[in-house]
Short mmCIF file of C-alpha atoms in Angstrom, two decimals:
data_model
loop_
_atom_site.label_atom_id
_atom_site.label_comp_id
_atom_site.label_asym_id
_atom_site.label_seq_id
_atom_site.Cartn_x
_atom_site.Cartn_y
_atom_site.Cartn_z
CA UNK H 1 4.99 8.92 24.55
CA UNK H 2 2.98 12.11 24.95
CA UNK H 3 0.26 13.55 27.13
CA UNK H 4 0.03 15.11 30.55
CA UNK H 5 0.76 11.93 32.42
CA UNK H 6 3.01 8.91 32.29
CA UNK H 7 1.82 5.44 33.12
CA UNK H 8 4.52 2.93 33.98
CA UNK H 9 4.27 -0.61 35.25
CA UNK H 10 6.54 0.16 38.19
CA UNK H 11 6.98 -3.44 39.27
CA UNK H 12 8.45 -4.33 35.88
CA UNK H 13 11.06 -1.57 35.77
CA UNK H 14 14.44 -1.61 37.43
CA UNK H 15 15.57 1.58 39.12
CA UNK H 16 18.16 2.21 36.41
CA UNK H 17 15.68 1.79 33.57
CA UNK H 18 13.18 4.07 35.28
CA UNK H 19 15.89 6.70 35.74
CA UNK H 20 16.80 6.47 32.04
CA UNK H 21 13.17 6.81 30.96
CA UNK H 22 12.63 9.86 33.13
CA UNK H 23 15.88 11.33 31.81
CA UNK H 24 14.65 10.76 28.27
CA UNK H 25 11.35 12.52 28.96
CA UNK H 26 13.13 15.42 30.64
CA UNK H 27 15.49 15.77 27.67
CA UNK H 28 12.66 15.66 25.13
CA UNK H 29 10.81 18.39 27.00
CA UNK H 30 13.89 20.51 27.63
CA UNK H 31 15.54 20.37 24.21
CA UNK H 32 12.40 21.41 22.38
CA UNK H 33 11.16 23.92 24.98
CA UNK H 34 8.14 21.78 24.44
CA UNK H 35 4.55 22.97 24.61
CA UNK H 36 1.93 20.23 24.38
CA UNK H 37 -0.23 20.44 21.28
CA UNK H 38 -0.99 18.54 18.10
CA UNK H 39 1.16 20.78 15.90
CA UNK H 40 4.15 20.20 18.19
CA UNK H 41 4.19 16.40 17.83
CA UNK H 42 6.57 16.31 14.85
CA UNK H 43 9.27 18.21 16.74
CA UNK H 44 8.71 16.10 19.83
CA UNK H 45 8.99 12.84 17.86
CA UNK H 46 12.21 13.98 16.22
CA UNK H 47 13.75 14.77 19.60
CA UNK H 48 12.45 11.50 21.04
CA UNK H 49 14.25 9.34 18.45
CA UNK H 50 17.39 11.47 18.67
CA UNK H 51 17.50 11.17 22.45
CA UNK H 52 16.48 7.51 22.62
CA UNK H 53 19.29 6.35 20.33
CA UNK H 54 21.80 8.32 22.40
CA UNK H 55 20.66 6.48 25.55
CA UNK H 56 19.97 2.94 24.34
CA UNK H 57 21.60 0.68 21.76
CA UNK H 58 18.64 -1.24 20.32
CA UNK H 59 17.62 -3.00 17.12
CA UNK H 60 14.37 -1.04 16.92
CA UNK H 61 12.93 2.15 18.36
CA UNK H 62 9.17 2.27 18.91
CA UNK H 63 6.84 5.23 19.14
CA UNK H 64 3.50 4.59 20.82
CA UNK H 65 0.80 6.99 21.99
CA UNK H 66 -0.03 6.94 25.68
CA UNK H 67 -3.67 6.00 25.06
CA UNK H 68 -2.82 2.79 23.19
CA UNK H 69 -2.67 -0.53 25.02
CA UNK H 70 0.31 -2.61 23.83
CA UNK H 71 1.14 -6.23 24.51
CA UNK H 72 4.93 -5.94 24.75
CA UNK H 73 5.70 -9.63 24.28
CA UNK H 74 3.74 -9.83 21.03
CA UNK H 75 5.29 -6.59 19.80
CA UNK H 76 8.82 -7.78 20.58
CA UNK H 77 8.22 -11.08 18.81
CA UNK H 78 6.94 -9.22 15.75
CA UNK H 79 9.98 -6.96 15.62
CA UNK H 80 12.34 -9.90 16.10
CA UNK H 81 11.18 -11.36 12.77
CA UNK H 82 12.61 -8.31 11.00
CA UNK H 83 15.84 -7.96 12.97
CA UNK H 84 18.10 -9.06 10.09
CA UNK H 85 16.67 -6.47 7.70
CA UNK H 86 18.33 -3.07 7.30
CA UNK H 87 16.33 0.15 7.11
CA UNK H 88 12.94 -1.14 8.22
CA UNK H 89 9.85 0.98 8.91
CA UNK H 90 7.09 -1.12 10.50
CA UNK H 91 3.54 -0.05 11.20
CA UNK H 92 -0.07 0.08 10.11
CA UNK H 93 0.44 1.76 6.74
CA UNK H 94 -2.13 4.16 5.32
CA UNK H 95 -2.53 6.77 2.60
CA UNK H 96 -5.13 9.30 3.62
CA UNK H 97 -6.37 12.38 1.76
CA UNK H 98 -4.46 15.65 1.98
CA UNK H 99 -6.85 18.02 3.74
CA UNK H 100 -6.80 21.61 2.51
CA UNK H 101 -9.87 23.20 4.13
CA UNK H 102 -9.11 25.76 6.81
CA UNK H 103 -10.48 24.97 10.24
CA UNK H 104 -10.58 21.18 9.84
CA UNK H 105 -8.52 18.86 11.99
CA UNK H 106 -5.41 17.43 10.31
CA UNK H 107 -5.35 20.24 7.74
CA UNK H 108 -2.06 20.36 5.87
CA UNK H 109 -0.91 24.01 5.43
CA UNK H 110 1.67 22.85 2.88
CA UNK H 111 -0.88 20.89 0.87
CA UNK H 112 0.37 22.38 -2.40
CA UNK H 113 3.53 20.28 -2.09
CA UNK H 114 1.47 17.11 -2.46
CA UNK H 115 -0.10 18.05 -5.79
CA UNK H 116 -3.54 19.24 -6.77
CA UNK H 117 -6.69 19.08 -4.65
CA UNK H 118 -7.91 15.55 -4.09
CA UNK H 119 -4.47 13.99 -3.83
CA UNK H 120 -3.51 11.52 -1.14
CA UNK H 121 -0.42 11.28 1.03
CA UNK H 122 2.36 8.83 0.28
CA UNK H 123 2.17 5.58 2.23
CA UNK H 124 3.15 6.00 5.88
CA UNK H 125 2.52 4.38 9.27
CA UNK H 126 -0.28 5.61 11.49
CA UNK H 127 1.08 7.63 14.38
CA UNK H 128 -0.42 5.61 17.22
CA UNK H 129 2.20 2.83 17.03
CA UNK H 130 5.17 2.18 14.73
CA UNK H 131 8.78 1.06 14.86
CA UNK H 132 11.93 2.01 12.97
CA UNK H 133 15.23 0.17 12.77
CA UNK H 134 18.40 1.46 14.38
CA UNK H 135 19.87 2.89 11.18
CA UNK H 136 16.75 4.96 10.55
CA UNK H 137 16.81 6.34 14.08
CA UNK H 138 20.49 7.17 13.50
CA UNK H 139 19.57 8.93 10.26
CA UNK H 140 17.01 11.06 12.10
CA UNK H 141 19.54 11.92 14.80
CA UNK H 142 22.29 12.94 12.37
CA UNK H 143 19.99 14.97 10.11
CA UNK H 144 17.60 16.34 12.73
CA UNK H 145 18.43 19.98 11.99
CA UNK H 146 17.47 19.73 8.31
CA UNK H 147 14.54 17.31 8.40
CA UNK H 148 11.32 19.06 7.49
CA UNK H 149 8.24 18.93 9.72
CA UNK H 150 4.71 18.83 8.32
CA UNK H 151 1.56 19.53 10.32
CA UNK H 152 0.84 15.85 10.95
CA UNK H 153 3.43 13.80 12.84
CA UNK H 154 2.81 10.51 11.04
CA UNK H 155 3.14 12.19 7.64
CA UNK H 156 6.31 13.92 8.81
CA UNK H 157 8.01 10.68 9.84
CA UNK H 158 6.98 8.99 6.59
CA UNK H 159 8.37 11.90 4.58
CA UNK H 160 11.81 11.47 6.15
CA UNK H 161 12.08 8.00 4.58
CA UNK H 162 10.55 8.65 1.15
CA UNK H 163 13.86 9.29 -0.59
CA UNK H 164 15.72 6.50 1.21
CA UNK H 165 16.06 2.80 0.44
CA UNK H 166 13.66 1.81 3.21
CA UNK H 167 11.48 -1.30 3.44
CA UNK H 168 7.95 -0.35 4.45
CA UNK H 169 6.29 -3.23 6.31
CA UNK H 170 2.52 -2.99 6.58
CA UNK H 171 1.69 -5.12 9.62
CA UNK H 172 -2.04 -5.06 10.27
CA UNK H 173 -1.52 -6.35 13.80
CA UNK H 174 -0.14 -2.90 14.56
CA UNK H 175 -3.39 -1.22 13.55
CA UNK H 176 -5.22 0.28 16.50
CA UNK H 177 -8.94 -0.11 16.89
CA UNK H 178 -11.71 -1.66 18.92
CA UNK H 179 -12.86 -4.96 17.37
CA UNK H 180 -16.59 -5.57 16.83
CA UNK H 181 -18.31 -6.52 20.06
CA UNK H 182 -15.51 -5.00 22.15
CA UNK H 183 -13.74 -8.34 22.34
CA UNK H 184 -10.27 -6.78 22.32
CA UNK H 185 -8.73 -9.71 20.46
CA UNK H 186 -6.04 -7.95 18.44
CA UNK H 187 -2.73 -9.44 19.58
CA UNK H 188 -0.55 -6.34 19.76
CA UNK H 189 -2.49 -3.09 20.01
CA UNK H 190 -6.11 -3.11 20.99
CA UNK H 191 -7.36 0.42 21.00
CA UNK H 192 -6.97 3.76 19.28
CA UNK H 193 -7.62 6.65 21.61
CA UNK H 194 -9.07 5.06 24.73
CA UNK H 195 -11.78 7.37 26.03
CA UNK H 196 -10.92 8.56 29.55
CA UNK H 197 -7.67 6.64 29.29
CA UNK H 198 -6.41 7.62 32.76
CA UNK H 199 -9.41 5.99 34.38
CA UNK H 200 -9.81 3.09 31.95
CA UNK H 201 -6.27 1.88 31.27
CA UNK H 202 -6.39 -0.68 34.10
CA UNK H 203 -9.68 -2.03 32.80
CA UNK H 204 -8.29 -2.29 29.28
CA UNK H 205 -5.17 -4.03 30.57
CA UNK H 206 -7.28 -6.53 32.48
CA UNK H 207 -9.31 -7.35 29.37
CA UNK H 208 -6.52 -7.20 26.79
CA UNK H 209 -3.32 -8.26 28.53
CA UNK H 210 -1.38 -11.14 27.00
CA UNK H 211 -0.50 -12.78 30.33
CA UNK H 212 2.24 -12.41 32.92
CA UNK H 213 4.65 -14.82 31.22
CA UNK H 214 4.25 -13.62 27.63
CA UNK H 215 7.02 -11.02 27.76
CA UNK H 216 9.57 -13.26 29.45
CA UNK H 217 8.80 -16.28 27.25
CA UNK H 218 8.74 -14.38 23.94
CA UNK H 219 11.25 -15.61 21.34
CA UNK H 220 13.39 -12.64 20.36
#
């Protein structure tokens, strides 16, 4: 979760859970002396996973951007199918080009580590929405002081798992995007970077929501 605001469905959260979430956000901000900015996302994500696993005992830990609409019931059902697998990294996997030109967005200052010009990154999940199993979150927590951070947060997280025996699961339902015709039919995540998300999130929820009973009736 990142951005200048936090959107919570207050009616769905118990007081204790809300307190724990706010404590998590306060810890993430405090431990990193955090300053918002794209180049700070890798450090923030590392602290998020480290703090989350110290607060909650879960099978999976999910990172989602605050301008992505997520149907929680569908997401939970998807994760439940992989619960018995150790060391799982689930997301919309990609392998984009390593950008070397100065002044361009997503430039990789350490591009030389990835080979010659024209090379592509190793396979990794897009940063908008992905999940890691408990043992991977534990690995990040234990090794947080020696894990390297690259310029791009999604590349950074993928790099932490490259040398490990990790199962990469490319689930296209976790890919963010607006379908043709703006029908918003993707079952888990409907949009990547909602324009004017503060104003439009209620509209997107109205058009994309899975239904009031989906979360409570999901088979975990």
